[in-house]
């Protein structure tokens, strides 16, 4: 509402009040006139009962002379005056008077008094022998209505003025309060100084519209930022959830929900029990609140996750000096597996080196103390020392090769390698061993060029072919195939049990340990093959059945 509206409101209110006053005045005037007519009719009737003849003149005067403002006149049928009480005016001439009485018999009429200067309401009652005329000044008839009009007008002006003053100051007060609130809202705008708030309602309306627009832009900006934060949280490669001071979940990202197989609406703003992490998680929460930070592992869906629990301030929720708990889920499956592999590696390496070393030390002590007298036995002991030394060197060489492969140390760009010739060289070098084992080697080789270090390709092929020979039986076969997309090594030997097929690429893992050691194997051959494939982005596939043989296929693309 502006000033124009306020004035218009006052004018409308004034005219409505005036219309009400006018209606009241007219209603009161009409009621007063009806009451006056009834009063005149009543007195006319009473006079007719009292005045019967000339002898009743004194009685009539005595009865009605004390009634103020009532004029009573009695005329015979010729309009001669028989009696007058409280006369207001001189009677007109007889002829006019008779005409007046005859025309208004048994009715009401107003007549102006020329001498008195006001109008009179008359009622004429006609009997069989005379006329009775009863009059009442018009001012008496309309007195109540006139007083209502006078005092009502004064009251109307006074009340409307008070109403206007009240509305004006109420309007100003509301306007000031509204302007103050708008000024507060301005502070939420990105550009508060650019928003002007005037002193009238239209200016404030404009200010509110400007603030509303700016707040809408800010809310949209906050919504975009919220979506951005949600996108970032849901794009994380780690699970994240935050508990408030009441241990209720106030934030959780998609990764954490996937780990826990939950939906956001099932856990958000609910207690941590809904995470279904068990009693251990409950205990870890209490422990983290004491230590401020801790971690532990859980298993979910066949994978290992490290949970990092740490206290975090909740200032971003408007809670000062209050801390919640952030829980980070890290997928450490490969890390824990590598740690286990390293532990197993050092344990197995220690065992692999300790066994020949024990043999070497034992025979060396026997020889140094001259405890072996027989010349043949001494030679046998020396042969064992030499054999075990070579075995130790082979194990150490394979360990060093594996370490080199894990570091992925190779020159770039790589020189092209004739893969067919490299395979033929390996077959040639192993042909004597194959002949001794009674195993035949057949090849189906195409001319293929690969970008790979000759030593790496040689180790890849040699380890596969060696295993195909050693884990075969007399009369067995090994078939090698090479084309532009793959290299395969197939045998019809002892095969590999399905339960071991996922582990054969682990360091020092042997399906048949006695056969491997007897043939000089280190247990690192297939681990070396796996790491060569990883370094060159090759894919390795194994198909094997017990007592039917195995087929290893290396895909180059």
PDB file of C-alpha atoms in Angstrom, residues 19 38 57 62 68 102 116 148 150 195 238 283-284 308 310 334 374 409 439 446 453 475-476 538 544:
ATOM      1  CA  UNK A  19     -23.856   6.495   3.122  1.00  0.00           C
ATOM      2  CA  UNK A  38     -49.734   7.599  15.100  1.00  0.00           C
ATOM      3  CA  UNK A  57     -65.290  22.620  25.761  1.00  0.00           C
ATOM      4  CA  UNK A  62     -58.399  20.961  30.599  1.00  0.00           C
ATOM      5  CA  UNK A  68     -46.887  20.739  24.621  1.00  0.00           C
ATOM      6  CA  UNK A 102     -62.644  18.861   3.208  1.00  0.00           C
ATOM      7  CA  UNK A 116     -44.323  31.198  12.672  1.00  0.00           C
ATOM      8  CA  UNK A 148     -28.786  11.987  14.342  1.00  0.00           C
ATOM      9  CA  UNK A 150     -25.870  16.526  13.227  1.00  0.00           C
ATOM     10  CA  UNK A 195      19.861  -2.535  -4.137  1.00  0.00           C
ATOM     11  CA  UNK A 238      36.521 -43.821  -1.998  1.00  0.00           C
ATOM     12  CA  UNK A 283      33.065 -49.821  19.366  1.00  0.00           C
ATOM     13  CA  UNK A 284      35.367 -48.164  16.825  1.00  0.00           C
ATOM     14  CA  UNK A 308      39.509 -44.444   8.424  1.00  0.00           C
ATOM     15  CA  UNK A 310      38.489 -39.208  12.264  1.00  0.00           C
ATOM     16  CA  UNK A 334      45.127 -55.205  -4.022  1.00  0.00           C
ATOM     17  CA  UNK A 374      86.076 -91.987   0.144  1.00  0.00           C
ATOM     18  CA  UNK A 409      62.327 -50.900 -16.884  1.00  0.00           C
ATOM     19  CA  UNK A 439      58.556 -85.058 -25.273  1.00  0.00           C
ATOM     20  CA  UNK A 446      54.024 -67.256 -38.873  1.00  0.00           C
ATOM     21  CA  UNK A 453      62.768 -56.633 -25.614  1.00  0.00           C
ATOM     22  CA  UNK A 475      55.714 -89.627 -25.176  1.00  0.00           C
ATOM     23  CA  UNK A 476      53.976 -86.329 -24.596  1.00  0.00           C
ATOM     24  CA  UNK A 538      49.312 -58.540 -23.222  1.00  0.00           C
ATOM     25  CA  UNK A 544      43.651 -76.800 -18.391  1.00  0.00           C
TER      26      UNK A 544
END
